[in-house]
Coordinates of C-alpha atoms in Angstrom, one line a residue:
X2 CA -87.4 -33.4 95.4
X3 CA -83.9 -32.1 94.8
X4 CA -82.5 -30.8 91.5
X5 CA -80.7 -34.1 90.8
X6 CA -84.0 -36.0 91.3
X7 CA -85.7 -33.7 88.7
X8 CA -82.8 -34.2 86.3
X9 CA -83.1 -38.0 86.6
X10 CA -86.9 -37.9 86.0
X11 CA -86.5 -35.5 83.0
X12 CA -83.7 -37.7 81.5
X13 CA -85.9 -40.8 81.8
X14 CA -88.8 -39.1 80.1
X15 CA -86.7 -38.0 77.2
X16 CA -85.0 -41.4 76.8
X17 CA -88.4 -43.1 76.7
X18 CA -89.6 -40.7 74.0
X19 CA -86.5 -41.2 71.9
X20 CA -86.7 -45.0 72.2
X21 CA -90.3 -45.1 71.3
X22 CA -89.8 -42.9 68.2
X23 CA -86.8 -45.0 67.1
X24 CA -88.9 -48.2 67.4
X25 CA -91.6 -46.7 65.2
X26 CA -89.4 -47.7 62.2
X27 CA -90.6 -51.3 62.7
X28 CA -94.2 -50.5 61.9
X29 CA -95.1 -51.3 58.3
X30 CA -98.6 -52.7 58.7
X31 CA -101.5 -53.2 61.2
X32 CA -100.0 -56.5 62.6
X33 CA -96.7 -54.7 63.3
X34 CA -98.5 -51.9 65.1
X35 CA -100.9 -54.0 67.3
X36 CA -99.1 -57.4 67.7
X37 CA -95.5 -56.5 67.0
X38 CA -95.5 -58.6 63.8
X39 CA -96.0 -61.7 66.0
X40 CA -92.2 -61.8 66.7
X41 CA -92.1 -61.3 70.5
X42 CA -90.1 -63.7 72.7
X43 CA -91.8 -65.2 75.7
X44 CA -89.6 -63.3 78.1
X45 CA -90.2 -59.9 76.5
X46 CA -93.9 -60.5 76.2
X47 CA -94.1 -61.7 79.8
X48 CA -92.1 -58.8 81.1
X49 CA -94.5 -56.5 79.3
X50 CA -97.5 -58.2 80.8
X51 CA -96.0 -57.7 84.3
X52 CA -95.1 -54.1 83.6
X53 CA -98.7 -53.4 82.5
X54 CA -100.1 -54.6 85.8
X55 CA -97.4 -52.8 87.7
X56 CA -98.9 -49.4 87.4
X57 CA -98.3 -46.4 89.7
X58 CA -101.7 -47.3 91.3
X59 CA -100.8 -50.9 92.3
X60 CA -98.4 -50.1 95.3
X61 CA -100.9 -47.5 96.4
X62 CA -103.8 -49.9 96.1
X63 CA -101.9 -52.6 98.1
X64 CA -101.0 -50.0 100.8
X65 CA -104.6 -49.0 101.1
X66 CA -105.7 -52.7 101.3
X67 CA -103.2 -53.6 104.0
X68 CA -103.7 -50.4 106.0
X69 CA -107.5 -50.9 106.2
X70 CA -108.0 -54.7 106.0
X71 CA -104.6 -56.2 106.8
X72 CA -102.8 -59.0 104.9
X73 CA -105.9 -60.9 104.0
X74 CA -107.2 -58.0 102.0
X75 CA -104.7 -59.0 99.3
X76 CA -106.9 -61.9 98.4
X77 CA -108.9 -59.4 96.4
X78 CA -106.1 -59.6 93.8
X79 CA -104.2 -62.7 94.8
X80 CA -107.3 -64.8 93.9
X81 CA -106.9 -63.9 90.2
X82 CA -103.7 -66.1 90.4
X83 CA -105.9 -69.1 89.6
X84 CA -107.1 -67.5 86.4
X85 CA -103.6 -66.4 85.5
X86 CA -102.3 -70.0 86.0
X87 CA -105.1 -71.2 83.8
X88 CA -104.0 -68.7 81.2
X89 CA -100.5 -70.1 81.3
X90 CA -101.5 -73.8 81.3
X91 CA -104.6 -73.8 79.2
X92 CA -105.4 -70.7 77.2
X93 CA -102.0 -69.3 76.1
X94 CA -101.4 -71.9 73.4
X95 CA -105.1 -71.8 72.3
X96 CA -105.0 -68.1 71.9
X97 CA -101.7 -68.2 69.9
X98 CA -103.2 -71.0 67.7
X99 CA -106.2 -68.9 66.9
X100 CA -104.1 -66.4 64.9
X101 CA -106.5 -63.5 65.4
X102 CA -105.4 -59.9 65.9
X103 CA -107.7 -59.1 68.9
X104 CA -109.9 -61.1 71.3
X105 CA -112.9 -59.2 69.8
X106 CA -111.9 -60.6 66.3
X107 CA -111.9 -64.0 67.9
X108 CA -115.7 -63.9 68.2
X109 CA -116.0 -64.2 64.4
X110 CA -113.7 -67.2 64.4
X111 CA -115.6 -69.0 67.1
X112 CA -119.1 -67.9 66.0
X113 CA -120.8 -66.9 62.7
X114 CA -123.5 -64.7 61.3
X115 CA -125.0 -61.4 62.2
X116 CA -125.0 -62.1 66.0
X117 CA -121.3 -62.7 65.9
X118 CA -120.7 -59.4 64.1
X119 CA -122.8 -57.6 66.6
X120 CA -120.9 -59.2 69.4
X121 CA -117.6 -58.3 67.9
X122 CA -118.6 -54.6 67.5
X123 CA -120.2 -54.2 70.9
X124 CA -117.3 -55.9 72.7
X125 CA -114.8 -53.7 70.8
X126 CA -116.8 -50.6 71.8
X127 CA -117.2 -51.5 75.5
X128 CA -113.6 -52.6 76.0
X129 CA -112.0 -49.8 74.0
X130 CA -114.1 -46.9 75.5
X131 CA -115.9 -47.3 78.9
X132 CA -113.9 -50.2 80.4
X133 CA -110.6 -49.1 79.0
X134 CA -111.0 -45.4 79.8
X135 CA -111.9 -46.3 83.4
X136 CA -108.6 -48.2 83.5
X137 CA -106.7 -45.3 82.1
X138 CA -108.4 -42.9 84.4
X139 CA -107.6 -45.2 87.3
X140 CA -103.9 -44.8 86.4
X141 CA -104.1 -41.0 86.1
X142 CA -105.9 -40.8 89.4
X143 CA -103.0 -42.7 91.1
X144 CA -100.4 -40.6 89.4
X145 CA -102.2 -37.5 90.7
X146 CA -102.0 -38.9 94.2
X147 CA -98.4 -39.7 93.8
X148 CA -97.4 -36.3 92.5
X149 CA -99.2 -34.6 95.4
X150 CA -97.5 -36.8 98.0
X151 CA -94.1 -36.5 96.5
X152 CA -94.4 -32.7 96.2
X153 CA -94.0 -32.9 92.4
X154 CA -97.2 -30.9 92.0
X155 CA -98.5 -29.4 95.2
X156 CA -101.5 -27.6 93.6
X157 CA -104.4 -28.9 91.4
X158 CA -103.2 -26.8 88.5
X159 CA -99.6 -28.1 88.9
X160 CA -100.9 -31.7 89.0
X161 CA -102.9 -31.2 85.9
X162 CA -99.9 -29.7 84.1
X163 CA -97.6 -32.6 85.2
X164 CA -100.2 -35.2 84.1
X165 CA -100.6 -33.4 80.8
X166 CA -96.9 -33.4 80.1
X167 CA -96.4 -37.1 81.0
X168 CA -99.6 -38.1 79.2
X169 CA -98.4 -36.3 76.0
X170 CA -95.1 -38.1 76.2
X171 CA -96.8 -41.5 76.6
X172 CA -99.1 -40.7 73.8
X173 CA -96.3 -39.6 71.4
X174 CA -94.2 -42.8 71.7
X175 CA -97.2 -45.1 71.9
X176 CA -99.0 -43.6 68.9
X177 CA -95.8 -43.5 66.9
X178 CA -94.2 -46.8 68.0
X179 CA -97.2 -49.1 68.4
X180 CA -96.8 -52.3 70.4
X181 CA -93.0 -52.6 69.7
X182 CA -92.5 -49.3 71.5
X183 CA -94.8 -50.4 74.3
X184 CA -93.1 -53.8 75.0
X185 CA -89.5 -52.6 74.8
X186 CA -90.1 -49.6 77.0
X187 CA -92.1 -51.9 79.3
X188 CA -89.0 -54.0 79.9
X189 CA -87.0 -51.0 81.0
X190 CA -89.9 -49.7 83.1
X191 CA -90.4 -53.1 84.8
X192 CA -86.7 -53.2 85.9
X193 CA -87.0 -49.6 87.2
X194 CA -90.3 -50.4 89.0
X195 CA -88.9 -53.5 90.8
X196 CA -85.8 -51.6 91.9
X197 CA -87.8 -48.7 93.2
X198 CA -90.3 -50.9 95.1
X199 CA -87.4 -52.8 96.7
X200 CA -85.6 -49.5 97.7
X201 CA -88.7 -48.2 99.4
X202 CA -89.3 -51.5 101.2
X203 CA -85.7 -51.7 102.5
X204 CA -85.8 -48.1 103.7
X205 CA -89.2 -48.5 105.3
X206 CA -88.3 -51.6 107.2
X207 CA -85.0 -50.0 108.3
X208 CA -86.8 -46.9 109.6
X209 CA -89.2 -49.2 111.6
X210 CA -86.1 -50.6 113.4
X211 CA -85.7 -53.8 111.3
X212 CA -88.0 -56.7 110.7
X213 CA -88.2 -57.9 114.3
X214 CA -89.0 -54.4 115.6
X215 CA -91.6 -53.9 112.9
X216 CA -93.4 -57.1 113.7
X217 CA -93.3 -56.4 117.4
X218 CA -94.8 -52.9 116.8
X219 CA -97.5 -54.3 114.6
X220 CA -98.5 -56.9 117.2
X221 CA -98.6 -54.2 119.9
X222 CA -101.3 -52.4 117.9
X223 CA -103.8 -55.2 118.7
X224 CA -104.9 -55.4 115.1
X225 CA -104.6 -59.1 114.4
X226 CA -105.7 -58.7 110.8
X227 CA -102.4 -56.9 110.0
X228 CA -100.3 -60.1 110.2
X229 CA -103.0 -62.7 109.3
X230 CA -102.8 -64.1 105.8
X231 CA -106.5 -65.2 106.1
X232 CA -109.3 -63.3 107.9
X233 CA -109.6 -65.7 110.8
X234 CA -107.3 -66.8 113.6
X235 CA -107.0 -69.6 116.1
X236 CA -108.0 -68.4 119.6
X237 CA -108.9 -70.5 122.6
X238 CA -108.8 -73.6 120.4
X239 CA -111.3 -72.2 118.0
X240 CA -111.2 -70.6 114.6
X241 CA -112.6 -67.1 114.9
X242 CA -113.4 -64.6 112.1
X243 CA -111.4 -61.4 112.4
X244 CA -114.1 -58.8 112.2
X245 CA -111.6 -55.9 112.3
X246 CA -110.4 -56.9 108.8
X247 CA -113.6 -55.4 107.4
X248 CA -114.0 -58.5 105.1
X249 CA -117.3 -60.3 105.3
X250 CA -117.5 -64.1 105.0
X251 CA -119.4 -63.6 101.7
X252 CA -116.8 -61.2 100.3
X253 CA -113.8 -63.5 101.2
X254 CA -115.7 -66.5 99.7
X255 CA -116.3 -64.5 96.5
X256 CA -112.5 -63.8 96.3
X257 CA -111.6 -67.4 96.6
X258 CA -114.5 -69.2 94.9
X259 CA -116.1 -66.9 92.4
X260 CA -114.3 -63.7 91.3
X261 CA -111.5 -65.3 89.4
X262 CA -113.7 -67.4 87.1
X263 CA -116.6 -65.1 86.7
X264 CA -114.6 -62.0 85.7
X265 CA -114.2 -61.1 82.0
X266 CA -110.5 -62.0 82.2
X267 CA -111.1 -65.7 83.0
X268 CA -109.4 -66.8 79.8
X269 CA -106.7 -64.2 79.7
X270 CA -107.9 -60.7 79.4
X271 CA -107.5 -58.2 76.5
X272 CA -104.1 -56.8 77.2
X273 CA -102.6 -60.2 78.1
X274 CA -104.2 -61.8 75.1
X275 CA -102.6 -59.1 72.9
X276 CA -99.2 -60.1 74.2
X277 CA -99.9 -63.8 73.7
X278 CA -101.0 -63.2 70.1
X279 CA -97.8 -61.3 69.5
X280 CA -95.5 -64.1 70.5
X281 CA -93.6 -66.2 68.0
X282 CA -95.4 -69.5 68.8
X283 CA -97.4 -71.4 71.3
X284 CA -94.4 -72.3 73.5
X285 CA -93.3 -68.7 73.7
X286 CA -96.9 -67.8 74.7
X287 CA -96.7 -70.2 77.6
X288 CA -93.3 -68.8 78.6
X289 CA -94.8 -65.3 78.6
X290 CA -97.5 -66.3 81.0
X291 CA -95.1 -68.0 83.4
X292 CA -92.8 -65.0 83.4
X293 CA -95.8 -62.8 84.3
X294 CA -96.8 -65.2 87.1
X295 CA -93.4 -65.1 88.7
X296 CA -93.0 -61.4 88.6
X297 CA -96.5 -60.4 89.5
X298 CA -97.1 -62.7 92.4
X299 CA -93.7 -63.7 93.8
X300 CA -91.2 -60.8 93.1
X301 CA -93.3 -57.7 93.8
X302 CA -96.1 -58.7 96.2
X303 CA -94.0 -58.6 99.3
X304 CA -92.0 -55.4 98.8
X305 CA -95.4 -53.6 98.4
X306 CA -96.8 -55.3 101.5
X307 CA -93.7 -54.5 103.6
X308 CA -94.0 -50.8 102.8
X309 CA -97.7 -51.0 103.7
X310 CA -97.0 -52.7 107.1
X311 CA -94.2 -50.2 107.9
X312 CA -96.6 -47.3 107.1
X313 CA -99.0 -48.5 109.7
X314 CA -96.2 -48.1 112.3
X315 CA -94.4 -45.0 110.9
X316 CA -97.5 -43.0 109.9
X317 CA -100.0 -43.7 112.7
X318 CA -102.1 -40.6 112.0
X319 CA -102.5 -41.3 108.3
X320 CA -106.1 -41.3 107.0
X321 CA -105.6 -42.1 103.3
X322 CA -103.5 -45.2 103.4
X323 CA -103.2 -45.2 99.6
X324 CA -100.9 -42.2 100.0
X325 CA -98.6 -43.8 102.6
X326 CA -96.4 -45.4 99.9
X327 CA -95.2 -42.2 98.3
X328 CA -95.2 -40.4 101.6
X329 CA -92.6 -42.9 103.0
X330 CA -90.6 -42.6 99.8
X331 CA -90.3 -38.8 100.3
X332 CA -89.5 -39.0 104.0
X333 CA -87.0 -41.9 104.0
X334 CA -85.0 -41.8 100.7
X335 CA -82.0 -39.5 100.1
X336 CA -81.5 -37.6 96.8
X337 CA -80.7 -39.8 93.8
X338 CA -82.5 -42.7 95.5
X339 CA -85.7 -40.7 95.7
X340 CA -85.2 -39.7 92.0
X341 CA -84.9 -43.3 91.0
X342 CA -88.0 -44.2 92.9
X343 CA -90.0 -41.4 91.4
X344 CA -88.8 -42.6 88.0
X345 CA -89.9 -46.1 88.9
X346 CA -93.4 -44.9 89.7
X347 CA -93.7 -42.7 86.6
X348 CA -92.4 -45.7 84.6
X349 CA -95.1 -47.9 86.1
X350 CA -97.7 -45.3 85.2
X351 CA -96.4 -45.0 81.6
X352 CA -96.3 -48.8 81.0
X353 CA -99.9 -49.2 82.1
X354 CA -101.2 -46.2 80.1
X355 CA -99.2 -47.1 77.0
X356 CA -100.6 -50.6 77.0
X357 CA -104.2 -49.5 77.5
X358 CA -103.9 -47.0 74.8
X359 CA -102.5 -49.4 72.2
X360 CA -104.9 -52.1 73.2
X361 CA -107.9 -49.9 73.0
X362 CA -106.8 -48.5 69.7
X363 CA -106.6 -52.0 68.3
X364 CA -110.3 -52.4 68.9
X365 CA -111.3 -49.1 67.5
X366 CA -109.1 -49.6 64.4
X367 CA -109.3 -53.4 63.6
X368 CA -112.7 -54.3 65.1
X369 CA -114.8 -51.2 64.4
X370 CA -113.2 -49.0 61.7
X371 CA -111.8 -51.7 59.4
X372 CA -114.5 -54.4 60.1
X373 CA -117.6 -52.2 59.8
X374 CA -116.6 -48.9 58.1
X375 CA -113.6 -49.4 55.8
X376 CA -113.0 -53.1 55.0
X377 CA -110.7 -52.1 52.1
X378 CA -108.7 -49.6 54.1
X379 CA -105.0 -49.6 53.2
X380 CA -102.3 -50.4 55.8
X381 CA -101.2 -46.8 55.9
X382 CA -104.8 -45.6 56.6
X383 CA -105.2 -48.2 59.4
X384 CA -101.9 -47.0 61.0
X385 CA -103.2 -43.4 60.9
X386 CA -106.6 -44.4 62.4
X387 CA -104.7 -46.3 65.2
X388 CA -102.7 -43.2 66.0
X389 CA -105.9 -41.0 66.1
X390 CA -107.7 -43.5 68.3
X391 CA -104.7 -43.4 70.7
X392 CA -105.2 -39.6 71.1
X393 CA -108.9 -40.0 71.8
X394 CA -108.3 -42.7 74.5
X395 CA -105.8 -40.6 76.4
X396 CA -108.1 -37.6 76.4
X397 CA -111.1 -39.7 77.6
X398 CA -108.9 -41.4 80.2
X399 CA -107.9 -38.1 81.8
X400 CA -111.5 -36.9 81.9
X401 CA -112.5 -40.2 83.7
X402 CA -109.8 -39.6 86.3
X403 CA -111.7 -36.5 87.5
X404 CA -114.7 -38.6 88.5
X405 CA -113.2 -40.4 91.5
X406 CA -110.7 -40.0 94.3
X407 CA -110.4 -43.6 95.6
X408 CA -108.2 -46.1 93.7
X409 CA -109.8 -49.1 95.6
X410 CA -113.3 -47.9 94.8
X411 CA -112.4 -47.7 91.1
X412 CA -110.8 -51.2 91.2
X413 CA -113.9 -52.7 92.7
X414 CA -116.1 -51.0 90.1
X415 CA -113.9 -52.4 87.3
X416 CA -114.4 -55.9 88.8
X417 CA -118.1 -55.4 89.2
X418 CA -118.9 -54.3 85.6
X419 CA -116.7 -57.1 84.3
X420 CA -118.2 -59.9 86.4
X421 CA -120.6 -62.4 84.9
X422 CA -119.3 -63.4 81.4
X423 CA -116.2 -65.2 82.6
X424 CA -117.8 -68.7 82.7
X425 CA -119.0 -68.3 79.1
X426 CA -115.5 -67.2 78.0
X427 CA -114.1 -70.4 79.4
X428 CA -116.9 -72.7 78.1
X429 CA -116.7 -71.4 74.5
X430 CA -113.3 -73.1 74.2
X431 CA -114.6 -76.5 75.4
X432 CA -118.3 -76.8 74.5
X433 CA -119.6 -76.5 71.0
X434 CA -123.1 -75.5 72.1
X435 CA -122.1 -72.0 73.4
X436 CA -123.1 -69.5 70.8
X437 CA -122.7 -65.8 70.0
X438 CA -126.1 -65.0 71.6
X439 CA -125.0 -66.5 74.9
X440 CA -121.7 -64.5 75.0
X441 CA -123.5 -61.3 74.0
X442 CA -126.1 -61.8 76.7
X443 CA -123.4 -62.5 79.3
X444 CA -121.3 -59.5 78.4
X445 CA -124.1 -57.0 78.3
X446 CA -125.9 -58.5 81.3
X447 CA -122.8 -58.5 83.4
X448 CA -122.0 -54.9 82.5
X449 CA -125.5 -53.6 83.2
X450 CA -126.1 -55.6 86.4
X451 CA -122.6 -54.9 87.7
X452 CA -122.9 -51.2 87.1
X453 CA -126.4 -51.0 88.5
X454 CA -125.6 -52.9 91.8
X455 CA -122.4 -50.7 92.2
X456 CA -123.7 -47.3 91.4
X457 CA -127.5 -47.0 91.1
X458 CA -128.9 -46.1 94.6
X459 CA -132.0 -48.3 94.4
X460 CA -130.1 -51.3 93.1
X461 CA -126.9 -50.9 95.0
X462 CA -125.6 -53.9 97.0
X463 CA -123.0 -52.7 99.5
X464 CA -121.5 -56.1 100.4
X465 CA -118.9 -56.8 97.7
X466 CA -119.3 -60.6 97.8
X467 CA -123.1 -60.4 97.6
X468 CA -122.8 -58.0 94.7
X469 CA -120.6 -60.3 92.8
X470 CA -122.8 -63.3 93.5
X471 CA -125.9 -61.4 92.4
X472 CA -124.2 -60.2 89.2
X473 CA -123.0 -63.7 88.4
X474 CA -126.3 -65.4 89.1
X475 CA -128.4 -62.9 87.2
X476 CA -126.0 -63.0 84.3
X477 CA -126.0 -66.8 84.2
X478 CA -129.8 -66.8 83.9
X479 CA -129.6 -64.3 81.0
X480 CA -127.0 -66.2 79.0
X481 CA -128.5 -69.6 79.5
X482 CA -131.9 -68.4 78.3
X483 CA -130.3 -66.7 75.3
X484 CA -128.3 -69.8 74.4
X485 CA -131.2 -72.2 74.7
X486 CA -133.6 -69.8 72.8
X487 CA -131.3 -69.5 69.8
X488 CA -129.9 -72.1 67.4
X489 CA -126.3 -73.4 67.7
X490 CA -123.6 -72.2 65.4
X491 CA -123.5 -73.7 62.0
X492 CA -121.5 -76.8 61.2
X493 CA -119.3 -74.8 58.9
X494 CA -118.3 -72.4 61.7
X495 CA -117.7 -75.1 64.3
X496 CA -115.6 -77.2 61.9
X497 CA -113.5 -74.2 61.0
X498 CA -112.9 -73.5 64.7
X499 CA -111.9 -77.1 65.4
X500 CA -109.5 -77.1 62.5
X501 CA -107.9 -73.9 63.6
X502 CA -107.7 -74.2 67.4
X503 CA -107.8 -78.0 68.0
X504 CA -109.7 -77.6 71.3
X505 CA -109.7 -80.4 74.0
X506 CA -112.5 -81.9 76.0
X507 CA -115.6 -84.1 75.4
X508 CA -117.6 -81.0 74.4
X509 CA -115.9 -81.2 71.0
X510 CA -115.6 -85.0 70.5
X511 CA -118.3 -85.1 67.8
X512 CA -116.7 -82.3 65.8
X513 CA -113.2 -83.7 66.1
X514 CA -114.5 -87.0 64.7
X515 CA -116.0 -85.1 61.7
X516 CA -112.8 -83.2 61.0
X517 CA -110.2 -85.8 62.0
X518 CA -108.5 -83.3 64.3
X519 CA -107.0 -84.5 67.6
X520 CA -106.2 -82.1 70.6
X521 CA -102.6 -81.7 71.6
X522 CA -103.6 -82.3 75.3
X523 CA -106.7 -83.9 76.9
X524 CA -108.9 -81.9 79.2
X525 CA -107.8 -84.2 82.0
X526 CA -104.2 -83.4 81.4
X527 CA -104.9 -79.7 81.4
X528 CA -106.9 -79.8 84.7
X529 CA -104.1 -81.8 86.4
X530 CA -101.5 -79.2 85.2
X531 CA -103.8 -76.4 86.5
X532 CA -104.2 -78.0 89.9
X533 CA -100.5 -78.7 90.4
X534 CA -99.4 -75.3 89.0
X535 CA -101.7 -73.5 91.4
X536 CA -100.1 -75.5 94.2
X537 CA -96.7 -74.2 93.0
X538 CA -97.7 -70.6 92.7
X539 CA -99.7 -70.2 95.9
X540 CA -97.4 -72.4 97.9
X541 CA -94.5 -70.2 96.9
X542 CA -96.4 -67.0 97.4
X543 CA -97.6 -67.8 101.0
X544 CA -94.4 -69.6 101.8
X545 CA -92.3 -66.5 101.0
X546 CA -94.7 -64.4 103.1
X547 CA -94.6 -66.8 106.0
X548 CA -90.8 -66.8 106.2
X549 CA -90.5 -63.1 105.6
X550 CA -93.1 -62.2 108.4
X551 CA -91.8 -65.0 110.7
X552 CA -94.9 -67.1 110.5
X553 CA -93.2 -70.5 110.4
X554 CA -96.4 -72.6 109.9
X555 CA -97.2 -70.6 106.7
X556 CA -93.6 -70.6 105.6
X557 CA -93.0 -74.3 105.8
X558 CA -96.5 -75.2 104.7
X559 CA -96.2 -73.1 101.6
X560 CA -92.7 -74.4 100.8
X561 CA -93.9 -78.1 101.1
X562 CA -96.9 -77.3 98.9
X563 CA -94.8 -75.7 96.2
X564 CA -92.2 -78.5 96.2
X565 CA -94.9 -81.2 96.0
X566 CA -96.6 -79.3 93.2
X567 CA -93.4 -79.1 91.3
X568 CA -92.6 -82.8 91.8
X569 CA -96.2 -83.7 90.6
X570 CA -95.7 -81.6 87.5
X571 CA -92.5 -83.4 86.7
X572 CA -94.2 -86.8 87.2
X573 CA -97.4 -85.7 85.5
X574 CA -97.1 -87.8 82.3
X575 CA -96.9 -91.0 84.3
X576 CA -99.7 -89.9 86.7
X577 CA -102.0 -89.0 83.9
X578 CA -101.4 -92.3 82.1
X579 CA -102.3 -94.2 85.2
X580 CA -105.4 -92.1 86.0
X581 CA -106.7 -92.4 82.4
X582 CA -106.3 -96.2 82.5
X583 CA -108.1 -96.3 85.8
X584 CA -111.0 -94.2 84.4
X585 CA -111.1 -95.9 81.1
X586 CA -110.5 -92.7 79.2
X587 CA -108.7 -92.1 75.9
X588 CA -106.1 -89.4 75.5
X589 CA -108.7 -87.2 73.7
X590 CA -110.7 -87.0 77.0

């Protein structure tokens, strides 16, 4: 890096710090600090959600996936699009209607008694410390790789120093400014990250000789997985599995049919839920979810993938494909442009870490300290505890980063230890019989089984798909037994939940009749919206890729699917009315 690039980076870090400290004036109580006083617009909340998932590790992770497994490897994260569409269509208004401060606190709205209290405390502890610290360490690991590849810190000592400086800056503005500082800086960081990703993609494709030359070079490598959106191809009139992709049939099946609903984020996920709870109303919560979907899957997928494909051609001797992204940035970009890309990567890192720190601190403060230790704590005391918890999480996150050197491995571990409870998290919104014991068994069972089958030598299951299937199956047995062996929640608890949240579906019909509450949309309506919205998202995603990579069948097929999905959504009220009449269902469904 040149002097001008260093000056751009330093200027950005100082500006972020000043902005965060200035926004600290908005924090007067716990709600301001952790949910921005519930005053966020949908656009700002959605941009913050997108910035949170656009960490410094994500372009490296995608580069590693494509370099090793080809385009189809992206289904490891594309498959979560179904859950994210469900978040936008189904769960965003429900979460905002609940009015809780954290998803852990939601457990004592949905359930009651000592089991619900235990569930809240254990969930807060697991999410705030082991799971969250793995995520923070994941980001620090990626930042270390980027700093090495960019020449920012060529020695281990220099890397540690750089990470310490950036970590302290993130900690200061996050601890001082709370969620307001996080979301406002996230907006700036998202713009920078998108500009940086586009700049690297344009430079990489140009260096490869343009898109036509790049595609020709990739085909000449005789690696069909590189340009295949699914891990099979039509050859000699038959569909053949692409073994060179390194994706087993069980693993790909788990991506498509299991992972997205079995994972602990099936109804939103902690950081996203925090943003939904911070919006002004239910409509803004839905807007936030759709903004996230557009940015996460449509705007930034393909710049990352183009860089990854170009790296296969431009860096043929590369062994660690995760480092190919920053290596191309250093080789191809001139001064100033390189500085801006470095800033975009640092910004992506800061947005993820700041969110994880504030989110984790909300559990430690609201769901552990205030709930179980100091129920009468003043707002000033809670703000102080939140700031101290932020410091603790950053320190633990850095220590976690020292335990691994593969971003993809850490990503799959995070999925494994969070697999299993997802179906319970969905069912609790639509079926009264799900109780606190069932969710507690699913959460603990999924964590223990997922960790054991990933790490413990005697229990380890190497095939990713088989591991997720085993974890989901064993966890299902555990939570079903726990639910059937324990009594349902009390009538008082269930009626309170129905009055507050107004859930849809036949699973609550009896309790809606008791309370006189009607759902705002029927379950049939929600399922139809979910199906057509998935058609729009995945049609647009694959259509864009098809046209970009000159795969006309995918391009036109995706475009037609997206258009038909959009038209169906516009005509949905009429379609739903006709279908309900045909099935003899009432609007309460």
